[in-house]
Structure formats: structure tokens, C-alpha cells
Amino acid sequence: LLIILILPVILTGCWDLQDIDQRAIVIAIAIDFEDITPGSGNIYEQMIKLTAQLAIPQKLGAGAGQAPGMGEESVWNVSAVGRNISMALVNLQQKLQNEIFLAHVRVVVISEDIARDGINRYMNFFKNNTEFRRLSYFVISEGKAEDVLKSFPKTATIQGMFLSQMIDNEVMRQTMPDIPFIEFTIRSVNKGIDPVAVMVNSLGDVIKYSGLAVFRGDRMVGKLEKEEDWNFIQLAENYTGGIEVIRDVRSELGRITILFTNIDTHIKPVKKEKNFLFKSDISLEGILISQESDTDYDNDILFREMEKRIANEVKREMEAVFYKVQHQYDADIFGFGERVQAHLPSEWNKVKNWREEFKKLEIEISVEVKIRRVGMHM
């Protein structure tokens, strides 16, 4: 009888049930430095401004025959200032009637100023918070982060969801590295690889992908432009990375455009006397999708010359990106240290400072290109 009386208590469900309209559902978060006016009396040197984009459930769930809210109608951007993330959220909570709920955060936008100052102290809150989604995206804004959340593209129901889906689509097309929050966190503390992050800027109601932020540890030290990032993607992430535009074989004024459809990358480290050598063999397949000249690529000689020209151009661009990152940023975003650790563990154990080794390493890139289709020809 005692067991029967206790069982209903144990099996009782929904004891902590909280209706969706009783939660302050955060979709996106933006973090900026707060400008402090002289003489404000604030004892802290620097404060941060946290902007949370809250979904309005009543606007998202339209009734029969009614269109759901779009853009500014369906969300509310509210900000608070604090010494750190925790204090800013406490101050933010005081402006809301419902409890803040972080389990639906899809993207965290950090201003470039904060990224260059070092972000570990700000990321620590999210790493320790049990509600926060580790697969949320981590994005760097060229301007103020809050401006990204305040721009509303015409097709966006919720701005944070729009930004997250935009990154998802680019990752699926293999034109952007897949670096969610958890992956960025792992790379920022790994001695054999440095992280990168997607950079965006907002222009009115348009959000634009502007390249990749390059980090050394937890500090942003530079940027790869959009024209450079796909070379990084091919070399480091083994993604096809989009298209390549080169000069026509015969006409110097004409251009041909190649869409890459497949890639096979093999990178092998070799220990030399004073440094490491990385041999990178890359095989690319693609199709010719645009031609601005009347060159007849049914001619086998011209066709092979075109493939060779594409391979040389890809190799040149990859080498330029590698040397820029190596000499200008001193950041191993390619993960060469991880490859040494995996393939040459005994040599890795001898390395005292991988950054010093990374400055000295050499790379040999070999690129082979096969064009499988020209236009609609098979």
C-alpha cells in the first residue's frame, strides 16, 4: 500500500511546466563594448552591452486567415549593460516580466572590437550555461553587433533565424566552413589549430557575408576576404568552395567560370632537419558553366591547357593565402599542428612551441584539375 501511495508522486510529470508565453525566448544575442562617458562615476574600465532578440509568440502564431508577423513585428530587441555577460543578463532580466530562456539561441554576434580584445572571458558564460545550445553559430560583426540584429531583410520572419539559416545554406553548399560555437571553443584551446569565424556586416536591411575572421588563440588578429576564404576552405576543410574565374586560353580579355563539384585533399607532414614540410596533393573536379569567348574547347589541346591553367591559378591562390596567414597573422588556422600530432607523434612531443615551428614550416602544393563537363556537353 505504501508503494502504491508513493508511485503517483514519483510518476507525476510536468511539475516544472512553464507555458511558452511565460518565457522570454532569446533567438539571438549581440555583444558590444559600451561607450562610457567621462565622469560617469563607473568604477569599471570597460562595460559591455548585451542585446537580446526576443521572439514574440503571439505575433508568430497567427490565427486562421491571418499572416504571421514579419521582422520587427515578431521580435523585440532589448539591451542591457554590465561588467560581464552574467551581470548584463541580470540587468536585462529586470526589464522583462518573464524569465530569460536561452535554449533557443541560434546565433551569437560579437563585435570586431571585442574579438580583437579577446573573447574567452565572454564565452565562458555560454560554455558553463546548461541551457545554451553548443551548436549555435558564433559570428563576428565588422561594425556594431547590435546593428546586425536591428537589420531586417524582407524575407526574414526572425532576424536571428535568418542569419542562422543563411550560414546553414552556405555550409551545405560548401562555400563556408562549419564552425559552430562548440567547434570554435575547441579550436581556441587546441595547441595544434587556431579558430576562424564567419564575419558579417549589416547595410540597412541587408546582411552581407564579408569573409573569415582569423584568430590566434582567443584573439582576432586578421581577416580573410571573400575571395581568399574559399582557398582556405579547399586547403583546410576539404570543401569544394564554389567557383573559379580565370582568363580564357586564347582570349586575354575573355573569362571562363568553373564550378567545382568534387575535391580530394591529401596533406602529409614530413620532418626535415630544421623544420616541417607539408606536401599537399589536391584533386579538383568541376564543370565549365560560363564562357565569354568563342574558344573551341572541344579541341583536346585547348581543353588540357584550360585544365592546366585552372590548376596553376588555384595553386597560386592557395599559396598566397597560406603565406598571408603564416607571415602576417602567425595563426595556424589550417590545423597543421594537429596533422603533426596525428602523423608524427614522436616529433610532436619534441615541439616546445608550435607557433615558432609554424613560422618556419614549408608547404608544397600540387593541384590537379579535371573538367567533367563544358556547358551542357557531357
XYZ file of C-alpha atoms in Angstrom, residues 77-353:
277
model
C 15.474 43.771 -29.376
C 16.237 44.785 -25.808
C 19.641 45.745 -24.376
C 21.355 45.933 -21.002
C 24.818 46.943 -19.818
C 27.058 45.077 -17.404
C 30.643 44.342 -16.438
C 30.320 40.858 -17.968
C 27.730 38.608 -19.613
C 26.251 37.452 -16.309
C 25.759 40.984 -14.979
C 24.314 42.177 -18.289
C 21.776 39.323 -18.288
C 20.783 40.097 -14.697
C 20.195 43.724 -15.676
C 18.326 42.569 -18.773
C 16.081 40.303 -16.710
C 14.976 43.299 -14.664
C 13.472 44.791 -17.831
C 11.356 41.707 -18.577
C 8.282 40.209 -16.975
C 9.195 36.609 -17.940
C 12.287 34.540 -17.233
C 15.031 34.613 -19.881
C 15.265 31.315 -21.804
C 18.494 30.654 -23.735
C 17.839 27.178 -25.150
C 16.639 28.590 -28.487
C 19.591 30.906 -29.170
C 20.643 30.286 -32.773
C 23.460 32.788 -33.185
C 25.773 34.921 -31.052
C 27.130 38.041 -32.761
C 30.337 39.586 -31.357
C 31.675 42.962 -32.454
C 35.126 43.032 -34.036
C 36.385 45.286 -31.219
C 35.604 42.615 -28.633
C 37.014 39.856 -30.845
C 40.349 41.677 -31.124
C 40.399 42.290 -27.372
C 39.991 38.573 -26.563
C 36.740 36.656 -26.184
C 37.399 33.793 -23.747
C 36.161 35.797 -20.762
C 32.881 36.453 -22.588
C 32.480 32.930 -23.985
C 32.999 31.331 -20.574
C 29.414 32.127 -19.549
C 27.990 30.318 -22.569
C 30.317 27.327 -22.070
C 29.072 26.927 -18.499
C 25.386 27.625 -19.125
C 23.352 24.399 -19.344
C 20.576 25.963 -21.427
C 22.762 27.398 -24.191
C 22.929 25.380 -27.448
C 26.508 24.366 -28.227
C 25.641 24.127 -31.936
C 24.648 27.784 -32.116
C 26.693 29.803 -34.575
C 29.345 32.272 -33.488
C 29.620 35.312 -35.794
C 31.861 38.391 -35.866
C 30.392 41.733 -36.915
C 32.564 44.296 -38.700
C 30.559 47.096 -37.093
C 28.356 47.102 -34.017
C 26.911 43.683 -33.288
C 23.542 45.114 -32.269
C 23.171 46.673 -35.737
C 23.117 43.157 -37.224
C 20.097 42.286 -35.084
C 18.411 45.568 -35.965
C 18.532 44.992 -39.728
C 15.531 43.104 -41.044
C 15.770 41.545 -44.538
C 12.422 41.499 -46.298
C 12.188 37.686 -46.237
C 13.112 37.326 -42.551
C 10.438 36.424 -40.035
C 13.005 36.428 -37.238
C 16.380 38.054 -37.791
C 18.353 35.532 -35.731
C 16.777 32.615 -37.616
C 17.529 34.305 -40.943
C 21.217 34.634 -40.078
C 21.432 31.045 -38.816
C 19.709 29.644 -41.924
C 21.919 31.746 -44.198
C 25.014 30.140 -42.651
C 23.403 26.676 -42.811
C 22.785 27.081 -46.531
C 26.331 28.240 -47.251
C 27.750 25.321 -45.254
C 25.595 22.906 -47.273
C 26.907 24.493 -50.495
C 30.426 24.083 -49.062
C 31.265 27.755 -49.523
C 31.645 28.434 -45.783
C 33.366 26.441 -43.002
C 31.101 24.734 -40.485
C 32.314 26.317 -37.221
C 29.546 26.284 -34.585
C 30.161 27.555 -31.062
C 31.452 24.227 -29.717
C 33.938 23.815 -32.592
C 35.232 27.349 -32.131
C 35.667 26.717 -28.400
C 37.644 23.522 -29.010
C 39.937 25.174 -31.549
C 40.580 28.190 -29.331
C 42.219 25.985 -26.668
C 43.840 23.438 -29.012
C 47.601 23.890 -29.401
C 47.565 22.420 -32.918
C 44.958 24.648 -34.583
C 43.631 28.199 -34.376
C 39.958 29.061 -34.955
C 38.201 31.060 -37.630
C 34.746 32.616 -37.517
C 32.263 33.915 -40.062
C 32.266 37.706 -40.480
C 29.198 39.730 -41.490
C 28.193 43.345 -41.776
C 24.783 44.998 -41.983
C 23.838 47.513 -44.643
C 20.340 48.749 -43.942
C 18.056 45.756 -44.381
C 20.805 43.634 -45.934
C 23.175 41.347 -44.070
C 26.319 40.584 -46.034
C 28.860 37.807 -45.568
C 32.224 39.589 -45.679
C 34.855 36.894 -45.064
C 36.502 34.934 -42.258
C 37.934 36.291 -39.025
C 41.353 34.784 -38.241
C 42.108 34.107 -34.564
C 45.312 33.393 -32.707
C 44.016 31.657 -29.621
C 41.048 33.719 -28.436
C 42.073 36.988 -30.106
C 41.168 38.042 -33.620
C 44.331 39.025 -35.475
C 43.157 39.465 -39.070
C 40.699 38.648 -41.792
C 40.458 36.615 -44.985
C 38.453 38.346 -47.694
C 35.672 36.503 -49.503
C 37.960 35.973 -52.485
C 40.505 34.272 -50.195
C 38.328 32.255 -47.860
C 37.374 29.577 -50.378
C 41.069 28.783 -50.926
C 41.318 28.253 -47.179
C 38.198 26.079 -47.318
C 39.671 23.869 -50.032
C 43.052 23.548 -48.337
C 41.959 23.144 -44.718
C 38.347 21.949 -44.731
C 38.398 19.761 -47.879
C 35.347 21.596 -49.279
C 34.829 22.399 -52.953
C 34.357 26.070 -52.094
C 32.406 27.488 -55.045
C 33.703 28.839 -58.360
C 36.944 29.937 -60.017
C 37.183 32.598 -62.740
C 40.272 32.548 -64.984
C 41.438 34.061 -68.240
C 40.436 32.280 -71.422
C 43.158 30.152 -73.022
C 43.207 32.204 -76.254
C 41.461 35.476 -75.468
C 43.143 37.502 -72.707
C 40.009 39.654 -72.414
C 37.656 36.692 -72.124
C 36.920 34.819 -68.921
C 35.738 31.315 -68.153
C 33.993 30.287 -64.934
C 34.458 26.888 -63.333
C 32.086 25.414 -60.754
C 33.918 22.876 -58.601
C 31.866 19.787 -57.788
C 34.321 17.467 -56.028
C 37.621 17.662 -54.157
C 40.107 15.179 -52.747
C 42.833 16.593 -50.498
C 45.781 14.704 -49.016
C 48.151 16.579 -46.705
C 51.158 14.778 -45.267
C 53.730 16.281 -42.873
C 57.414 15.428 -43.269
C 60.119 16.278 -40.725
C 63.134 17.987 -42.235
C 66.352 18.852 -40.450
C 65.227 22.227 -39.071
C 61.522 22.449 -39.843
C 58.434 20.643 -41.113
C 57.396 20.244 -44.746
C 53.751 19.700 -45.683
C 53.024 18.023 -49.000
C 49.502 18.826 -50.176
C 48.065 16.894 -53.112
C 44.705 18.311 -54.216
C 42.471 16.867 -56.942
C 39.562 19.010 -58.123
C 36.681 18.164 -60.418
C 34.377 20.730 -61.943
C 32.265 21.906 -64.842
C 32.629 24.930 -67.101
C 29.472 26.967 -66.537
C 30.326 30.239 -68.307
C 32.479 31.209 -71.283
C 32.980 34.754 -72.567
C 34.818 33.838 -75.753
C 34.352 31.632 -78.821
C 37.295 29.336 -77.996
C 36.510 25.778 -79.069
C 37.139 23.628 -76.013
C 36.156 20.512 -77.934
C 39.758 20.767 -79.116
C 41.652 18.384 -76.827
C 44.828 20.518 -76.749
C 42.935 23.653 -75.707
C 40.910 21.640 -73.208
C 44.020 20.282 -71.449
C 45.596 23.731 -71.483
C 42.484 25.102 -69.781
C 42.712 22.446 -67.029
C 46.387 23.249 -66.507
C 45.676 26.982 -66.280
C 42.952 26.399 -63.689
C 45.290 24.202 -61.623
C 48.067 26.816 -61.704
C 45.681 29.590 -60.684
C 44.243 27.576 -57.775
C 47.758 26.674 -56.607
C 48.891 30.309 -56.765
C 45.886 31.493 -54.754
C 46.302 28.778 -52.105
C 49.975 29.611 -51.647
C 49.145 33.314 -51.324
C 46.549 32.618 -48.605
C 48.924 30.299 -46.731
C 51.816 32.787 -46.719
C 49.495 35.630 -45.679
C 48.233 33.671 -42.690
C 51.703 32.361 -41.815
C 53.711 35.578 -42.035
C 51.113 38.275 -41.392
C 48.846 36.639 -38.792
C 51.026 33.844 -37.348
C 47.915 31.701 -36.828
C 47.671 28.013 -37.729
C 44.056 28.019 -38.908
C 44.885 25.117 -41.252
C 45.394 22.669 -38.398
C 48.897 21.657 -39.469
C 49.821 21.160 -35.822
C 47.043 18.592 -35.457
C 48.386 16.746 -38.504
C 51.878 16.586 -37.000
C 50.366 15.292 -33.767
C 48.432 12.607 -35.674
C 51.071 11.508 -38.215
C 54.333 12.233 -36.361
C 53.532 11.897 -32.635
C 57.172 11.422 -31.625
C 58.142 14.684 -33.368
C 55.139 16.461 -31.850
C 56.306 15.514 -28.366
C 59.593 17.293 -29.086
C 57.849 20.558 -30.062
C 58.029 23.120 -27.266
C 56.270 25.966 -29.062
